[in-house]
Short mmCIF file of C-alpha atoms in Angstrom, two decimals:
data_model
loop_
_atom_site.label_atom_id
_atom_site.label_comp_id
_atom_site.label_asym_id
_atom_site.label_seq_id
_atom_site.Cartn_x
_atom_site.Cartn_y
_atom_site.Cartn_z
CA MET A 1 0.00 0.00 0.00
CA GLY A 2 0.95 3.63 -0.05
CA GLY A 3 -0.32 7.12 -0.65
CA PHE A 4 0.84 10.45 -2.01
CA PHE A 5 -0.10 14.10 -1.87
CA GLY A 6 0.66 17.05 -4.12
CA THR A 7 0.14 20.81 -4.27
CA VAL A 8 0.45 23.54 -6.88
CA SER A 9 0.02 27.17 -5.88
CA ARG A 10 1.43 30.67 -6.21
CA ARG A 11 2.10 30.69 -2.47
CA ASP A 12 4.54 28.56 -0.49
CA THR A 13 2.98 25.15 0.22
CA VAL A 14 5.69 23.35 2.20
CA MET A 15 3.48 22.94 5.25
CA ASP A 16 0.56 21.80 3.07
CA VAL A 17 2.69 19.00 1.63
CA PHE A 18 4.06 18.16 5.08
CA PHE A 19 0.65 17.74 6.73
CA GLY A 20 -1.03 16.38 3.61
CA THR A 21 1.54 13.60 3.33
CA ASP A 22 1.41 12.90 7.05
CA TYR A 23 -2.34 12.34 6.67
CA HIS A 24 -1.48 9.27 4.57
CA SER A 25 0.83 7.75 7.21
CA HIS A 26 -1.62 4.94 7.91
CA LEU A 27 -1.01 3.62 4.38
CA GLY A 28 2.63 2.66 4.93
CA THR A 29 5.25 2.07 7.60
CA ARG A 30 8.48 1.72 5.65
CA THR A 31 9.64 4.90 3.91
CA ALA A 32 8.42 8.42 3.22
CA GLY A 33 9.62 11.31 1.11
CA MET A 34 8.99 14.92 0.15
CA ALA A 35 10.06 16.98 -2.86
CA MET A 36 9.48 20.70 -3.48
CA TRP A 37 10.16 22.74 -6.61
CA SER A 38 10.86 26.46 -6.74
CA ALA A 39 12.32 28.73 -9.39
CA GLU A 40 15.02 29.87 -6.97
CA ASN A 41 16.22 26.51 -5.65
CA GLY A 42 15.10 24.00 -8.25
CA CYS A 43 13.95 20.65 -6.87
CA LYS A 44 14.75 19.67 -3.27
CA ARG A 45 14.07 16.17 -2.00
CA GLN A 46 14.33 14.16 1.20
CA ILE A 47 13.59 10.47 1.88
CA HIS A 48 13.57 8.89 5.36
CA SER A 49 12.71 5.58 6.95
CA ILE A 50 9.57 5.73 9.06
CA ALA A 51 9.88 2.16 10.34
CA ASN A 52 10.75 3.29 13.87
CA SER A 53 9.74 6.98 13.91
CA PRO A 54 6.60 8.75 12.67
CA PHE A 55 6.58 10.94 9.59
CA ARG A 56 6.41 14.25 11.45
CA THR A 57 9.38 13.46 13.65
CA ARG A 58 11.50 12.37 10.71
CA PHE A 59 10.77 15.38 8.49
CA GLU A 60 10.22 18.37 10.77
CA ASN A 61 13.95 19.21 10.80
CA ASP A 62 14.02 19.22 6.98
CA LEU A 63 11.27 21.81 6.56
CA PRO A 64 13.59 24.88 6.57
CA GLU A 65 15.36 23.45 3.51
CA PHE A 66 12.15 23.32 1.47
CA SER A 67 10.45 26.17 -0.37
CA GLY A 68 8.12 26.65 -3.30
CA GLY A 69 4.51 26.36 -4.31
CA CYS A 70 4.83 23.03 -6.13
CA GLY A 71 5.44 19.89 -4.10
CA ILE A 72 4.75 16.20 -3.67
CA GLY A 73 5.00 13.82 -0.74
CA CYS A 74 4.71 10.07 -0.46
CA ILE A 75 4.19 7.34 2.13
CA SER A 76 5.43 4.02 0.81
CA ASP A 77 5.32 0.47 2.09
CA THR A 78 7.59 -0.76 -0.69
CA ASP A 79 10.20 1.43 -2.39
CA PRO A 80 11.90 4.69 -1.37
CA GLN A 81 10.43 7.65 -3.23
CA PRO A 82 9.93 10.28 -4.65
CA LEU A 83 12.68 9.79 -7.21
CA LEU A 84 14.36 12.61 -9.10
CA VAL A 85 14.72 11.65 -12.76
CA ARG A 86 16.69 13.39 -15.45
CA SER A 87 16.02 12.16 -18.98
CA LYS A 88 15.34 13.45 -22.47
CA LEU A 89 12.01 14.64 -21.04
CA GLY A 90 13.79 16.92 -18.59
CA LEU A 91 14.08 16.86 -14.80
CA TYR A 92 11.08 15.67 -12.82
CA ALA A 93 10.12 14.07 -9.51
CA ILE A 94 7.88 11.00 -9.55
CA VAL A 95 5.93 8.95 -7.04
CA THR A 96 3.81 5.88 -7.71
CA VAL A 97 1.36 3.62 -5.92
CA GLY A 98 0.36 0.24 -7.25
CA VAL A 99 1.44 -3.28 -8.09
CA ILE A 100 3.18 -4.11 -11.39
CA ASN A 101 2.55 -7.82 -11.92
CA ASN A 102 4.79 -8.05 -15.00
CA ALA A 103 7.71 -6.09 -13.55
CA GLU A 104 10.32 -8.72 -14.37
CA GLN A 105 9.22 -8.90 -18.00
CA LEU A 106 9.27 -5.12 -18.32
CA VAL A 107 12.77 -4.99 -16.82
CA ALA A 108 13.91 -7.64 -19.29
CA ASP A 109 12.39 -5.63 -22.14
CA CYS A 110 14.23 -2.53 -20.97
CA PHE A 111 17.49 -4.49 -20.95
CA SER A 112 17.10 -5.05 -24.68
CA ASP A 113 18.60 -1.57 -24.84
CA TYR A 114 22.05 -2.39 -23.47
CA SER A 115 22.64 1.19 -22.37
CA LEU A 116 19.86 0.96 -19.75
CA GLN A 117 20.40 -0.07 -16.15
CA PHE A 118 18.49 -0.03 -12.85
CA MET A 119 19.44 0.35 -9.23
CA ALA A 120 18.51 -2.78 -7.25
CA ASN A 121 18.03 -3.83 -3.64
CA SER A 122 19.85 -6.71 -1.97
CA LYS A 123 17.43 -9.19 -3.52
CA GLY A 124 17.94 -7.80 -7.00
CA ASN A 125 14.48 -6.27 -7.18
CA VAL A 126 14.02 -3.02 -9.09
CA ASN A 127 12.29 0.00 -7.57
CA SER A 128 8.82 0.05 -9.14
CA THR A 129 8.87 3.83 -9.37
CA GLU A 130 12.19 3.74 -11.23
CA LEU A 131 10.72 1.15 -13.61
CA ALA A 132 7.69 3.36 -14.19
CA ALA A 133 9.99 6.30 -14.93
CA ALA A 134 11.95 4.19 -17.43
CA LEU A 135 8.72 3.34 -19.26
CA ILE A 136 7.59 6.97 -19.25
CA ASN A 137 10.94 8.09 -20.64
CA GLU A 138 10.29 6.03 -23.77
CA GLY A 139 7.67 8.57 -24.82
CA GLY A 140 8.17 11.78 -26.74
CA SER A 141 6.73 13.76 -23.82
CA ILE A 142 5.70 13.01 -20.25
CA MET A 143 2.05 12.71 -21.29
CA ASP A 144 2.94 10.39 -24.14
CA GLY A 145 5.18 8.38 -21.81
CA ILE A 146 2.42 7.92 -19.24
CA ARG A 147 0.18 6.51 -21.97
CA LEU A 148 2.95 4.12 -23.03
CA ALA A 149 3.44 2.98 -19.43
CA GLN A 150 -0.30 2.39 -18.99
CA GLU A 151 -0.35 0.23 -22.09
CA GLN A 152 2.55 -1.95 -20.90
CA VAL A 153 1.81 -2.40 -17.20
CA ASP A 154 -0.19 -5.43 -16.06
CA GLY A 155 -1.65 -4.54 -12.68
CA SER A 156 -2.22 -1.10 -11.22
CA LEU A 157 -0.09 2.01 -11.43
CA THR A 158 -1.06 5.44 -10.11
CA VAL A 159 1.50 8.12 -10.96
CA LEU A 160 2.13 11.64 -9.74
CA ILE A 161 4.84 13.67 -11.51
CA MET A 162 6.17 17.10 -10.58
CA THR A 163 8.01 19.19 -13.15
CA GLY A 164 9.03 22.78 -13.61
CA PRO A 165 7.24 24.90 -16.23
CA ASP A 166 7.72 23.69 -19.80
CA VAL A 167 6.13 26.64 -21.56
CA THR A 168 6.67 25.31 -25.09
CA GLU A 169 4.89 22.05 -24.29
CA LEU A 170 2.03 23.94 -22.62
CA GLN A 171 1.50 26.13 -25.65
CA GLN A 172 1.65 23.22 -28.08
CA LEU A 173 -0.77 21.08 -26.08
CA TYR A 174 -3.29 23.88 -25.89
CA GLN A 175 -3.07 24.43 -29.65
CA ASN A 176 -3.41 20.68 -30.32
CA SER A 177 -6.52 20.54 -28.13
CA ILE A 178 -8.15 23.55 -29.81
CA THR A 179 -7.46 22.06 -33.24
CA ALA A 180 -8.82 18.66 -32.21
CA VAL A 181 -12.08 20.17 -30.95
CA GLU A 182 -12.46 22.18 -34.16
CA ASN A 183 -11.88 19.03 -36.23
CA LEU A 184 -14.47 17.16 -34.17
CA LYS A 185 -17.04 19.93 -34.73
CA ASN A 186 -16.40 19.94 -38.47
CA ILE A 187 -16.75 16.18 -38.77
CA LEU A 188 -19.95 16.07 -36.73
CA PHE A 189 -21.33 18.96 -38.78
CA SER A 190 -20.51 17.20 -42.06
CA LYS A 191 -22.40 14.12 -40.81
CA ASN A 192 -25.33 16.27 -39.67
CA GLU A 193 -24.70 15.01 -36.12
CA LEU A 194 -23.79 18.33 -34.48
CA LYS A 195 -26.87 19.01 -32.37
CA GLY A 196 -27.64 22.09 -30.32
CA LYS A 197 -26.47 21.02 -26.85
CA GLN A 198 -23.31 19.33 -28.10
CA ALA A 199 -22.49 22.28 -30.35
CA ARG A 200 -22.79 24.66 -27.39
CA GLU A 201 -20.64 22.44 -25.18
CA LEU A 202 -17.88 22.19 -27.80
CA SER A 203 -18.00 25.94 -28.43
CA GLN A 204 -17.74 26.61 -24.70
CA LEU A 205 -14.81 24.21 -24.48
CA GLN A 206 -13.04 25.99 -27.32
CA SER A 207 -13.67 29.33 -25.65
CA SER A 208 -12.25 28.12 -22.33
CA LEU A 209 -9.20 26.67 -24.04
CA ARG A 210 -8.52 29.89 -25.93
CA LYS A 211 -8.82 31.96 -22.75
CA ASP A 212 -6.39 29.69 -20.97
CA GLN A 213 -4.08 29.70 -23.98
CA THR A 214 -3.77 33.49 -23.87
CA ILE A 215 -2.58 33.20 -20.26
CA VAL A 216 -0.11 30.43 -21.08
CA ASN A 217 1.26 32.41 -24.02
CA ARG A 218 2.19 35.20 -21.62
CA ILE A 219 4.19 32.89 -19.37
CA ASP A 220 7.94 33.34 -19.52
CA ALA A 221 9.89 30.53 -17.86
CA ARG A 222 12.74 32.96 -17.22
CA ASN A 223 10.77 35.34 -15.06
CA GLY A 224 10.98 33.27 -11.91
CA LEU A 225 7.57 31.65 -11.87
CA SER A 226 7.36 29.25 -8.97
CA LEU A 227 4.72 26.92 -10.35
CA PRO A 228 4.04 24.95 -13.53
CA GLY A 229 1.93 26.69 -16.12
CA SER A 230 -0.60 23.85 -16.07
CA VAL A 231 -2.50 25.48 -13.21
CA TYR A 232 -2.95 28.82 -14.97
CA MET A 233 -6.65 28.89 -15.73
CA ALA A 234 -9.08 31.54 -16.90
CA ASP A 235 -10.19 33.51 -13.86
CA GLU A 236 -13.86 33.25 -14.87
CA GLU A 237 -13.79 29.45 -14.71
CA LEU A 238 -12.07 29.44 -11.34
CA LYS A 239 -14.45 31.97 -9.82
CA LYS A 240 -17.40 29.78 -10.77
CA ARG A 241 -15.93 27.15 -8.46
CA LYS A 242 -14.93 29.64 -5.75
CA LYS A 243 -11.24 28.94 -6.29
CA GLU A 244 -8.36 31.34 -6.64
CA PRO A 245 -6.22 31.36 -9.82
CA GLY A 246 -3.28 29.04 -9.44
CA GLU A 247 -4.81 27.18 -6.50
CA PHE A 248 -6.86 24.67 -8.42
CA LYS A 249 -6.80 22.96 -11.78
CA TRP A 250 -10.22 22.51 -13.30
CA PRO A 251 -10.03 20.62 -15.62
CA GLY A 252 -6.53 21.61 -16.74
CA PHE A 253 -5.12 21.58 -20.22
CA ARG A 254 -3.74 18.10 -19.66
CA GLU A 255 -7.26 16.72 -19.24
CA TYR A 256 -8.38 18.58 -22.35
CA ALA A 257 -5.43 17.24 -24.28
CA ARG A 258 -5.97 13.70 -23.07
CA ILE A 259 -9.67 13.69 -23.91
CA TYR A 260 -9.75 15.66 -27.14
CA SER A 261 -6.31 15.36 -28.73
CA THR A 262 -6.66 11.57 -28.69
CA ALA A 263 -10.38 11.47 -29.51
CA ASP A 264 -11.43 9.13 -32.27
CA ILE A 265 -12.85 11.67 -34.69
CA SER A 266 -12.43 9.75 -37.93
#
C-alpha cells in the first residue's frame, strides 16, 4: 500500500505537503519522502525511513530546507520515493502507488537496450517507481510516456509527476486541443450530427481553451515563476468554483489534451 499528496500554488505550500503527506501515514510504515520545486532553488528532495519513527518526527527538521509552491509527498510500504529523474524529457520528480505484476518482464524488455540499467536492492528487485519512470521516458513527452506505461503495465499504477514549467509544451498542447475540438465539430457537422447542446458544449470548451491559452502564451519561464503553467486557468472558470487562480486545476489543459487530442474523430 501507499499514498501520495501534491500541491500547486502561487504561495509557499511546504506545510501543506508536510501535513497532507502525514495524513497518509496509515497507508505505509516503511519509507516516506517529500520533494518541493521552486524557481530559486530548483527541486529539493528528502527520503527517510519511518519504520521506527513517525513521519512528522522524521521530516520536521528538513522543513527549513524546502520552499516553493509546487510539491509532492509520499508514504510508501515498498520502495523509497519520490525519485528525481533526469532524462530526455527533462528533470522531474515522480511517485507511484500500485502493483506491477509483469515487472520482471518489463525490466527484461528494458534491458534489450544495453545502455539501460536499474538500481537494485539486496534481492535484485528493481524499484517500481524507477521502472515506471523508465517506461515513461520512452515517450516523446511526459504525457505520451504515461500513456505508453499504462499500455505496458499489467496490474495497477497510479502516478504523480512534478516538473518545472515547460512553456513550449504547454502552448503546443493547448493548440493541439483547440485544433482537435475544431476538427471534431467539423466532422460532426458534415455528418449532420452536431446538435444544439453538443455544439454549445464544444464551443464553450473551445472558448475556455482559448482563454487559458492566452494566459499560457504570456508565461515566460525565465521570469521566476514558482509553479508549472498547467495550473494557470481563466479567472472566470475558477471563480465559478470559488477557487483562486493558481490554487486549483479545473479541468486543466492536460485533461483537455488527453480527452480531445486523442479522440477518435475519424
